[in-house]
Amino acid sequence: MSDLASEFTPAGASLADVYAPDLLAFQTARYAKLRASFVDRFGSPPDFFARSPGRANIIGEHVDSSGYSVLPMAIDRDVVIAVKTLPPTPGAVTVTLANTDARFPERTFDHEATGHVTIDSKVHEWSNYFKCGYKGVLEQLAVEGTPVAKPVGFYAMVDGTVPAGAGVSSSSAFVCCSALATLHAHSGVLNNGALTNAAIQGERYAGVQCGGMDQSISIMAPAGSPLIIHFMPKLSADRIVFPTSKSAPVFVIANTLVVADKHVTAPIHYNLRVVETRIAAAVLYKYLKGPALAADAKLLTLRDLQDTYLASQNNPNGFTTGNEPAVLKALSALVEAGLSKTPYTREQAAAALEISVAELERRYIGAINIRADSFRLYLRAKHVYEEALRVFQFRDVCAQKPPLDSSSSASNNSLLHDLGALMDASQASCRDQFDCSCPELEELTTIARNVGAFGSRLTGAGWGGCTVSLVAEENVAAFVAKVKEEYYFKRWPAWKGDKDKEAALEDIIFSSKPSIGAAVVTNFAGF
Ligand code: NG1
């Protein structure tokens, strides 16, 4: 396991520890305002602030739910929760939750006497995400053998700057922040790996079969570098360091403004893809004649299938640093051989697995809410193995030695071109194989490439939301100006010259340096 998962989230941080110098004045004013609102509402100041950032996934889309590695960075937009714990009382333990954004009305919930917190995933309700982190942490503390005897009640006020429904993971930033706030309020101790697991398990209570990318980067990100995050054999992460070069790579995030709410569309989008990849893994397992599995065995992921494949090859090297590309290419070839290009009806999928339709539905769909009568197993599996390969290729390009003549823009550009080409290929596969793009994402990524990005792709679940584009640092301002002209002002001409709209665009298209992950701020110096 890499050190990042066994480290602990900073607990005594000041704002200067968390935010880059150029953001400090803004953040100081923001925290001061949050503190004042908290005092207005609850009558006394908070004890501490927990914060956890959103993220942009640079490459590796829809592979975490199949167990493969991803390569995201934390962005400088985050969720902050101000917390004041309450003295123990004999009765119910109550959490009162306020939000600085008036769209999210105040809520209270009790920690039930049975030790449970009820989350109704069918109801689209903002406080569910808080409860997810709260419940996830209390459960994880019990798993670690340090259960909380009696939870404490507290007042909490939330302030978020991560755009919602935009593919930069506002939901996970909120769940991670709530998990950290709950942990600190209970003086609990979990390392970052365990805290991340608490947030992943917790967020599943909101009704999405999420992978673990968003929570992992939100909690573990080191300042200044993206991470390659591995989920197998267990959660670990390595820093990605870009080779020193004349033009620093910068990632520009731009929102299509098509709201993609994966909790609402999960039955036809996110959850359906998870089901499709699981059935694909099972059909390939049959194709490889894997050993019989118990009827109630955990469902195989495409990453689990890889182990069956390697065993069938008597592969002496396994899946180790350096040979990932060869293994993943072989798995893509296996998809060609073992899956039909035609979508599988429920009957055909059941027949391929030699089970009844009822059994297929029980095992592979079960409680997961989906709406579909056919499954595109070939395309989904092909995407997963090819995209997983691109993640390792991206890492390997970054690990190359600096160009011999690092002052030459030609050699520097070749590095950025290589990274950009991988991002473009990822976008094409998201569009053509995983079917998670949309016309606006296509348009925005095309504009980005036309006006100077080395590569551009959707980031996050897709079906709307944001793009991420790789741009040379010295071109960022010109790039952003051109995208505004070509996408936003063409769609909404009245925005041009309107001060409020132009200010709002700062949240719609922005560049972000790789930022630091979750922290608890108790040093209030400066505010
Ligand atoms: P978004 O929808 O951007 O938060 C989701 C998943 C990720 C990952 C991406 C697709 C959750 C919380 N997040 O991201 O784990 O699977 O889609 O790569 O479900």
mmCIF file of C-alpha atoms in Angstrom, residues 137-262:
data_model
loop_
_atom_site.group_PDB
_atom_site.id
_atom_site.type_symbol
_atom_site.label_atom_id
_atom_site.label_comp_id
_atom_site.label_asym_id
_atom_site.label_seq_id
_atom_site.Cartn_x
_atom_site.Cartn_y
_atom_site.Cartn_z
ATOM 1 C CA VAL A 137 -17.870 6.850 9.278
ATOM 2 C CA LEU A 138 -19.788 5.457 12.247
ATOM 3 C CA GLU A 139 -19.961 2.087 10.485
ATOM 4 C CA GLN A 140 -16.269 2.160 9.536
ATOM 5 C CA LEU A 141 -15.247 2.980 13.114
ATOM 6 C CA ALA A 142 -17.163 -0.129 14.202
ATOM 7 C CA VAL A 143 -15.439 -2.224 11.491
ATOM 8 C CA GLU A 144 -12.056 -0.997 12.738
ATOM 9 C CA GLY A 145 -12.928 -2.141 16.252
ATOM 10 C CA THR A 146 -13.332 1.372 17.661
ATOM 11 C CA PRO A 147 -17.127 1.811 17.688
ATOM 12 C CA VAL A 148 -18.633 5.021 19.002
ATOM 13 C CA ALA A 149 -20.564 4.183 22.187
ATOM 14 C CA LYS A 150 -22.987 7.041 21.788
ATOM 15 C CA PRO A 151 -22.838 9.414 18.830
ATOM 16 C CA VAL A 152 -22.629 13.132 19.604
ATOM 17 C CA GLY A 153 -25.097 15.653 18.308
ATOM 18 C CA PHE A 154 -23.833 18.704 16.484
ATOM 19 C CA TYR A 155 -24.657 21.818 14.544
ATOM 20 C CA ALA A 156 -23.264 21.967 11.039
ATOM 21 C CA MET A 157 -23.298 24.597 8.323
ATOM 22 C CA VAL A 158 -22.247 23.715 4.784
ATOM 23 C CA ASP A 159 -20.680 26.003 2.199
ATOM 24 C CA GLY A 160 -19.801 24.561 -1.222
ATOM 25 C CA THR A 161 -17.981 25.948 -4.250
ATOM 26 C CA VAL A 162 -17.945 22.756 -6.344
ATOM 27 C CA PRO A 163 -20.444 23.191 -9.226
ATOM 28 C CA ALA A 164 -23.212 20.588 -8.828
ATOM 29 C CA GLY A 165 -24.161 18.097 -11.553
ATOM 30 C CA ALA A 166 -21.093 19.035 -13.524
ATOM 31 C CA GLY A 167 -18.897 15.958 -13.375
ATOM 32 C CA VAL A 168 -16.483 17.444 -10.848
ATOM 33 C CA SER A 169 -17.939 15.395 -8.054
ATOM 34 C CA SER A 170 -19.717 17.797 -5.780
ATOM 35 C CA SER A 171 -21.582 14.848 -4.251
ATOM 36 C CA SER A 172 -18.419 13.013 -3.206
ATOM 37 C CA ALA A 173 -16.764 16.210 -1.984
ATOM 38 C CA PHE A 174 -19.811 16.628 0.269
ATOM 39 C CA VAL A 175 -19.850 12.999 1.449
ATOM 40 C CA CYS A 176 -16.085 13.061 2.163
ATOM 41 C CA CYS A 177 -16.405 16.348 4.012
ATOM 42 C CA SER A 178 -19.302 15.031 6.075
ATOM 43 C CA ALA A 179 -17.328 11.855 6.828
ATOM 44 C CA LEU A 180 -14.351 13.909 8.004
ATOM 45 C CA ALA A 181 -16.553 16.271 10.043
ATOM 46 C CA THR A 182 -18.251 13.300 11.722
ATOM 47 C CA LEU A 183 -14.916 11.613 12.403
ATOM 48 C CA HIS A 184 -13.452 14.731 13.992
ATOM 49 C CA ALA A 185 -16.631 15.481 15.996
ATOM 50 C CA HIS A 186 -16.302 12.010 17.543
ATOM 51 C CA SER A 187 -12.522 12.273 18.024
ATOM 52 C CA GLY A 188 -12.332 9.106 15.933
ATOM 53 C CA VAL A 189 -9.167 7.859 14.277
ATOM 54 C CA LEU A 190 -9.168 6.447 10.723
ATOM 55 C CA ASN A 191 -6.311 6.590 8.275
ATOM 56 C CA ASN A 192 -7.021 8.012 4.834
ATOM 57 C CA GLY A 193 -7.601 4.585 3.302
ATOM 58 C CA ALA A 194 -10.216 3.720 5.935
ATOM 59 C CA LEU A 195 -11.796 7.180 5.752
ATOM 60 C CA THR A 196 -12.006 6.828 1.961
ATOM 61 C CA ASN A 197 -13.706 3.440 2.333
ATOM 62 C CA ALA A 198 -16.158 4.979 4.784
ATOM 63 C CA ALA A 199 -17.030 7.648 2.214
ATOM 64 C CA ILE A 200 -17.326 5.126 -0.652
ATOM 65 C CA GLN A 201 -19.594 2.787 1.339
ATOM 66 C CA GLY A 202 -21.484 5.792 2.674
ATOM 67 C CA GLU A 203 -22.163 7.303 -0.746
ATOM 68 C CA ARG A 204 -23.665 4.019 -1.942
ATOM 69 C CA TYR A 205 -26.520 4.660 0.519
ATOM 70 C CA ALA A 206 -27.546 7.519 -1.787
ATOM 71 C CA GLY A 207 -28.404 4.923 -4.436
ATOM 72 C CA VAL A 208 -25.469 4.896 -6.865
ATOM 73 C CA GLN A 209 -23.143 1.915 -7.256
ATOM 74 C CA CYS A 210 -20.206 4.335 -7.245
ATOM 75 C CA GLY A 211 -16.612 3.358 -7.876
ATOM 76 C CA GLY A 212 -14.059 4.865 -5.522
ATOM 77 C CA MET A 213 -12.232 7.453 -7.567
ATOM 78 C CA ASP A 214 -13.899 10.604 -6.314
ATOM 79 C CA GLN A 215 -13.660 9.818 -2.633
ATOM 80 C CA SER A 216 -10.052 8.608 -2.964
ATOM 81 C CA ILE A 217 -8.758 11.759 -4.617
ATOM 82 C CA SER A 218 -10.869 14.063 -2.454
ATOM 83 C CA ILE A 219 -9.357 12.602 0.701
ATOM 84 C CA MET A 220 -5.835 11.606 -0.321
ATOM 85 C CA ALA A 221 -4.703 14.225 -2.858
ATOM 86 C CA PRO A 222 -1.284 15.682 -2.127
ATOM 87 C CA ALA A 223 -0.854 19.342 -3.073
ATOM 88 C CA GLY A 224 0.528 19.838 -6.549
ATOM 89 C CA SER A 225 0.096 16.435 -8.169
ATOM 90 C CA PRO A 226 -2.569 14.278 -9.711
ATOM 91 C CA LEU A 227 -2.661 10.684 -8.490
ATOM 92 C CA ILE A 228 -2.888 7.325 -10.136
ATOM 93 C CA ILE A 229 -5.236 5.484 -7.802
ATOM 94 C CA HIS A 230 -5.353 1.701 -7.676
ATOM 95 C CA PHE A 231 -8.214 -0.232 -6.122
ATOM 96 C CA MET A 232 -6.699 -3.689 -6.480
ATOM 97 C CA PRO A 233 -5.314 -5.594 -4.721
ATOM 98 C CA LYS A 234 -6.205 -2.809 -2.276
ATOM 99 C CA LEU A 235 -6.574 0.944 -2.241
ATOM 100 C CA SER A 236 -3.272 2.693 -2.944
ATOM 101 C CA ALA A 237 -2.146 5.769 -4.817
ATOM 102 C CA ASP A 238 0.989 7.145 -6.461
ATOM 103 C CA ARG A 239 1.798 10.716 -7.360
ATOM 104 C CA ILE A 240 1.986 11.639 -11.052
ATOM 105 C CA VAL A 241 4.791 14.056 -11.756
ATOM 106 C CA PHE A 242 4.865 15.826 -15.109
ATOM 107 C CA PRO A 243 8.343 16.008 -16.628
ATOM 108 C CA THR A 244 9.911 19.431 -16.248
ATOM 109 C CA SER A 245 9.459 21.258 -19.476
ATOM 110 C CA LYS A 246 9.169 24.686 -20.948
ATOM 111 C CA SER A 247 5.371 24.656 -21.125
ATOM 112 C CA ALA A 248 3.713 23.398 -17.968
ATOM 113 C CA PRO A 249 0.551 21.371 -18.641
ATOM 114 C CA VAL A 250 -2.587 22.995 -17.244
ATOM 115 C CA PHE A 251 -6.026 21.414 -17.120
ATOM 116 C CA VAL A 252 -8.949 23.642 -17.999
ATOM 117 C CA ILE A 253 -12.379 22.532 -16.876
ATOM 118 C CA ALA A 254 -15.371 23.749 -18.859
ATOM 119 C CA ASN A 255 -18.992 22.979 -18.090
ATOM 120 C CA THR A 256 -21.353 22.174 -20.969
ATOM 121 C CA LEU A 257 -24.153 23.413 -18.697
ATOM 122 C CA VAL A 258 -26.063 20.249 -19.478
ATOM 123 C CA VAL A 259 -26.942 19.091 -15.981
ATOM 124 C CA ALA A 260 -26.217 15.415 -15.572
ATOM 125 C CA ASP A 261 -27.675 14.174 -12.346
ATOM 126 C CA LYS A 262 -26.460 10.624 -12.117
#
